[in-house]
């Protein structure tokens, strides 16, 4: 009997650990008797029929590589009925039995669309933002936090030498987890996130207090969705006369080798996804809670609202004194 075929794709923004996850999906798939194919450039590849056979060797030497060897894309066409019809035609032509998608909540909606069309599809959370409520962590978040902490540590040297206030803008549109975690681990004086209210008055008072307490330089971490670093620097200078400098970390947060934690997460997520597909299950996403890998219904997962970790924010505040 011919082996069933599983396709894997990465979709939306890339995140460190996606390659380690592709490796895990492919090797677990093959171990379980499936044939594996990689889809190029997210859902685009399903529509344009760009698929490549994958085996244990094609995922060699990628465990620690950033980005995604399959490449990724945002594919608007896949949101349309026409696009999905074309994708289904190619899926059938290539004898694909199930699909594993690594991406964010948008990509998960694509999994649901495929599952409704009769192709079981499973979502694995891959995004540096950690903005999915149903899971404690998304793939790539830990690496991004480590990258930001490394950057803060370097920037701190110069700010300390020059008695400056450093404003560091990090990624995170609706979710401030990168700012919060990296702010704590990098010893920031003030953290600004989209989920928690802040004011210029509060910020400048804090900076003045830090100066009065003997600090000669300070670090402010701001999530891009909360405020722009350059505007903050301008306003702080105006209100306090302190010397300010801004750094926008940008895409260095998305690249680079995944941390050991992310490689472990990628390996575990991939194994779980194959287990689900093996049972013919689709429309579910994989996550981690209290260090246990689990899965849940995609619609349910995407409708959950992420709680802001006020306890962690309070810890950051006390540690910044
Ligand atoms: P992320 O997965 O990181 O949240 P996007 O929201 O940009 O990123 O979604 C990635 C891709 O997932 C989209 O470009 C599209 O191909 C697919 N997608 C998003 N929403 C839907 C939807 N409602 N139906 C089908 N596919 C979708
Ligand atoms: O979702 C991850 C993320 O890095 C966001 O924090 C950021 O706003 C966005 O992607 C930028 O994506 P791109 O520039 O690739 O469109």
XYZ file of C-alpha atoms and ligand atoms in Angstrom:
364
model
C 0.000 0.000 0.000
C 1.202 3.484 -0.874
C 2.329 5.604 2.126
C 0.108 8.525 3.098
C 1.638 11.926 2.445
C 1.832 14.852 4.874
C 2.702 18.405 3.863
C 4.409 20.960 6.101
C 4.468 24.725 5.588
C 5.509 27.883 7.422
C 3.233 30.922 7.194
C 3.126 34.561 8.372
C 6.213 36.129 9.988
C 9.212 33.839 10.413
C 10.439 32.910 13.885
C 13.576 31.208 15.215
C 12.883 27.513 15.748
C 10.743 27.060 12.626
C 13.501 24.980 11.003
C 13.929 22.802 14.086
C 10.169 22.273 13.985
C 10.168 21.356 10.271
C 12.904 18.836 11.122
C 10.838 17.354 13.934
C 7.675 17.143 11.797
C 9.521 15.486 8.908
C 11.412 12.976 11.049
C 8.385 12.080 13.183
C 6.286 11.781 10.033
C 8.750 9.432 8.390
C 9.157 7.415 11.607
C 5.383 6.932 11.596
C 5.363 5.649 8.023
C 4.291 8.816 6.179
C 5.830 10.388 3.112
C 6.683 14.043 3.688
C 6.597 17.104 1.447
C 7.496 20.726 2.143
C 5.293 23.500 0.742
C 7.196 26.577 -0.422
C 6.193 30.070 0.815
C 3.263 29.306 3.073
C -0.193 28.847 1.592
C 1.147 30.313 -1.679
C 2.871 27.030 -2.446
C -0.403 25.125 -2.151
C -1.950 27.443 -4.739
C 1.047 27.493 -7.112
C 1.803 23.799 -6.550
C 5.351 24.398 -5.300
C 6.059 21.371 -3.161
C 9.271 19.485 -2.513
C 9.724 15.919 -1.286
C 11.441 15.815 2.100
C 13.303 13.050 3.859
C 15.446 12.705 6.969
C 18.453 14.080 5.073
C 16.682 17.151 3.661
C 16.197 18.409 7.218
C 19.830 17.770 8.222
C 21.915 20.696 9.481
C 18.941 22.997 9.994
C 18.301 22.390 13.693
C 20.104 25.576 14.752
C 19.405 27.704 11.706
C 17.144 30.776 11.943
C 14.477 31.662 9.377
C 12.660 28.899 7.524
C 14.127 26.728 4.766
C 10.616 26.445 3.274
C 10.366 30.253 3.188
C 7.199 31.969 4.318
C 4.603 34.418 3.044
C 1.396 36.178 3.717
C -0.959 34.819 1.059
C -4.134 36.838 0.656
C -5.393 34.578 -2.125
C -5.729 31.691 0.302
C -8.347 33.659 2.207
C -10.630 33.479 -0.853
C -12.834 30.574 -1.902
C -11.139 30.555 -5.308
C -7.662 30.329 -3.736
C -8.724 27.519 -1.444
C -10.289 25.620 -4.347
C -7.029 25.828 -6.282
C -5.068 24.706 -3.200
C -7.396 21.733 -2.706
C -6.931 20.691 -6.328
C -3.137 20.648 -5.866
C -3.414 18.878 -2.513
C -5.449 16.108 -4.187
C -3.127 15.983 -7.211
C -0.175 15.441 -4.851
C -2.026 12.826 -2.767
C -1.657 14.852 0.396
C -3.519 13.390 3.346
C -2.848 16.061 6.008
C -1.072 19.399 6.529
C 0.976 20.823 9.402
C 1.219 24.627 9.492
C 3.702 26.604 11.601
C 2.520 30.207 12.066
C 0.347 32.587 14.041
C -3.402 32.823 14.561
C -3.975 34.009 10.971
C -2.246 30.883 9.699
C -4.388 28.780 12.035
C -7.505 30.074 10.265
C -6.036 28.609 7.098
C -5.779 25.247 8.920
C -9.475 25.427 9.693
C -10.273 26.190 6.079
C -8.306 23.097 4.951
C -9.894 20.889 7.609
C -13.373 21.996 6.477
C -12.399 20.989 2.942
C -11.650 17.486 4.236
C -7.859 17.786 4.696
C -6.893 17.462 8.372
C -4.611 20.406 9.226
C -2.853 21.133 12.504
C -1.420 24.489 13.623
C 1.839 24.951 15.523
C 2.310 28.401 17.110
C 5.377 30.020 15.539
C 5.771 33.723 16.239
C 8.208 35.750 18.310
C 5.377 37.868 19.792
C 3.963 35.264 22.226
C 0.584 36.763 21.453
C -1.547 33.599 21.534
C -3.606 33.284 24.702
C -4.116 29.518 24.687
C -0.427 28.614 25.025
C 2.157 29.699 27.605
C 4.771 30.107 24.867
C 4.999 30.365 21.086
C 7.977 29.145 19.099
C 10.633 31.848 18.690
C 9.650 33.960 21.673
C 12.422 32.724 23.963
C 15.070 33.329 21.293
C 13.762 36.838 20.596
C 13.868 37.668 24.307
C 17.462 36.426 24.509
C 18.379 38.506 21.441
C 16.866 41.618 23.003
C 18.601 41.026 26.344
C 21.929 40.684 24.545
C 21.270 43.976 22.743
C 20.242 45.757 25.963
C 23.448 44.589 27.633
C 25.540 46.102 24.845
C 23.567 49.333 24.684
C 23.805 49.644 28.484
C 27.615 49.944 28.253
C 27.426 53.050 26.087
C 24.538 54.612 27.991
C 26.434 54.141 31.259
C 29.605 55.664 29.795
C 27.705 58.759 28.626
C 25.096 59.167 31.408
C 22.256 58.784 28.923
C 18.704 57.489 28.901
C 18.314 54.714 26.360
C 14.986 54.022 24.711
C 14.891 50.605 23.098
C 11.937 49.801 20.837
C 11.161 46.114 20.464
C 8.609 44.124 18.443
C 5.120 43.351 19.695
C 2.055 45.044 18.270
C -0.697 43.948 20.605
C 1.362 41.910 23.015
C 4.132 43.354 25.191
C 5.666 40.045 26.285
C 8.990 40.624 24.497
C 9.285 44.050 26.171
C 8.239 42.716 29.574
C 10.439 39.610 29.675
C 13.474 41.294 28.094
C 12.919 44.366 30.265
C 13.184 42.271 33.408
C 16.135 40.214 32.181
C 17.952 43.277 30.841
C 17.339 45.341 34.001
C 15.229 48.095 32.426
C 14.111 51.060 34.525
C 10.777 51.390 32.729
C 8.763 49.070 30.494
C 5.990 50.244 28.180
C 3.569 47.665 26.773
C 0.292 47.960 24.856
C -1.684 46.116 27.548
C -0.920 48.408 30.459
C -1.497 52.114 30.834
C 1.439 54.480 31.101
C 1.985 58.238 30.922
C 4.822 60.606 30.084
C 4.411 62.027 33.552
C 4.848 58.607 35.187
C 7.781 57.767 32.934
C 9.633 61.041 33.548
C 8.948 60.929 37.296
C 10.441 57.448 37.368
C 13.535 58.589 35.467
C 13.970 61.590 37.789
C 13.594 59.299 40.823
C 16.187 56.908 39.435
C 18.584 59.807 38.949
C 17.936 61.074 42.482
C 18.595 57.539 43.767
C 22.067 57.661 42.216
C 21.547 56.080 38.801
C 23.546 57.862 36.129
C 21.836 56.170 33.188
C 18.521 54.430 32.552
C 16.950 52.019 30.103
C 13.376 52.275 28.825
C 11.970 49.344 26.835
C 8.955 50.030 24.647
C 6.878 47.578 22.625
C 6.251 48.931 19.106
C 2.485 48.686 19.570
C 2.525 50.964 22.625
C 4.597 53.944 21.444
C 7.395 54.900 19.091
C 10.890 55.041 20.575
C 11.859 58.264 18.788
C 8.803 60.132 20.104
C 9.571 58.953 23.632
C 13.179 60.131 23.415
C 12.067 63.554 22.218
C 9.499 64.008 24.969
C 11.798 62.789 27.768
C 14.483 65.231 26.635
C 11.948 68.064 26.593
C 10.547 67.287 30.034
C 13.706 66.304 31.938
C 16.641 67.709 29.934
C 18.216 64.266 30.142
C 20.319 63.141 27.187
C 18.376 60.435 25.316
C 19.169 57.977 22.530
C 16.829 55.605 20.686
C 17.496 52.155 19.255
C 14.874 50.322 17.202
C 15.921 46.677 17.307
C 13.742 45.621 14.362
C 14.370 42.418 12.476
C 17.406 41.253 14.429
C 14.730 39.992 16.822
C 13.289 37.657 14.201
C 16.537 36.078 13.002
C 19.346 34.032 14.483
C 19.839 30.561 15.919
C 17.007 29.366 18.120
C 17.682 29.046 21.853
C 17.848 25.556 23.370
C 14.364 26.152 24.842
C 12.964 26.929 21.391
C 14.612 23.894 19.796
C 13.118 21.722 22.541
C 9.692 23.305 22.064
C 9.957 22.890 18.274
C 10.864 19.217 18.670
C 7.961 18.566 21.046
C 5.403 20.543 19.022
C 6.353 18.687 15.833
C 5.981 15.269 17.482
C 2.545 16.181 18.843
C 1.296 17.514 15.502
C 2.221 14.291 13.696
C 0.467 12.263 16.384
C -2.748 14.179 15.716
C -2.545 13.867 11.929
C -1.830 10.156 12.357
C -5.244 9.871 14.021
C -6.888 11.832 11.195
C -7.468 14.818 13.506
C -7.510 18.364 12.090
C -8.652 21.859 13.084
C -6.582 21.833 16.253
C -3.539 23.739 17.399
C -0.686 22.549 19.561
C 0.432 24.442 22.653
C 2.298 24.200 25.948
C 0.812 24.755 29.414
C 2.752 24.133 32.626
C 5.406 22.375 30.519
C 2.908 19.861 29.098
C 2.246 19.752 25.360
C -1.462 19.730 24.522
C -3.835 20.549 21.677
C -7.118 22.388 21.417
C -9.766 23.469 18.938
C -8.453 26.327 16.778
C -11.623 28.455 16.982
C -11.646 28.118 20.748
C -7.919 28.909 20.998
C -8.196 31.985 18.762
C -11.171 33.370 20.676
C -9.256 33.376 23.975
C -8.056 36.709 25.312
C -4.549 36.823 26.712
C -4.301 37.999 30.319
C -1.649 40.582 31.020
C 0.835 39.330 33.613
C 0.541 42.172 36.107
C 2.550 40.212 38.715
C 5.511 40.127 36.354
C 5.110 43.842 35.627
C 5.132 44.564 39.378
C 8.306 42.510 39.802
C 9.930 44.559 37.026
C 8.926 47.773 38.776
C 10.387 46.754 42.143
C 13.586 45.433 40.550
C 14.101 48.712 38.727
C 14.538 50.760 41.911
P 0.066 35.012 11.337
O -0.160 33.600 10.959
O 1.469 35.283 11.757
O -0.981 35.527 12.294
P -1.268 36.423 9.162
O -2.415 36.899 9.978
O -0.655 37.367 8.190
O -0.039 35.920 10.024
O -1.755 35.112 8.383
C -0.851 34.365 7.612
C -1.563 33.757 6.436
O -2.569 32.846 6.883
C -2.332 34.719 5.551
O -1.512 35.430 4.682
C -3.238 33.765 4.810
O -2.528 33.066 3.813
C -3.618 32.784 5.928
N -4.889 33.219 6.531
C -5.095 34.217 7.397
N -6.401 34.355 7.695
C -7.069 33.414 6.975
C -8.435 33.036 6.826
N -9.402 33.660 7.486
N -8.717 32.015 6.002
C -7.734 31.370 5.327
N -6.433 31.672 5.419
C -6.083 32.671 6.228
O 4.407 38.849 14.267
C 5.770 39.067 14.423
C 6.151 40.459 14.034
O 7.546 40.472 14.150
C 5.537 41.632 14.782
O 6.046 41.858 16.059
C 5.842 42.771 13.825
O 5.039 43.872 14.044
C 5.548 42.109 12.522
O 5.837 40.729 12.696
C 6.315 42.673 11.360
O 6.140 41.812 10.274
P 6.630 42.070 8.785
O 7.506 43.261 8.791
O 7.316 40.813 8.402
O 5.378 42.295 8.011
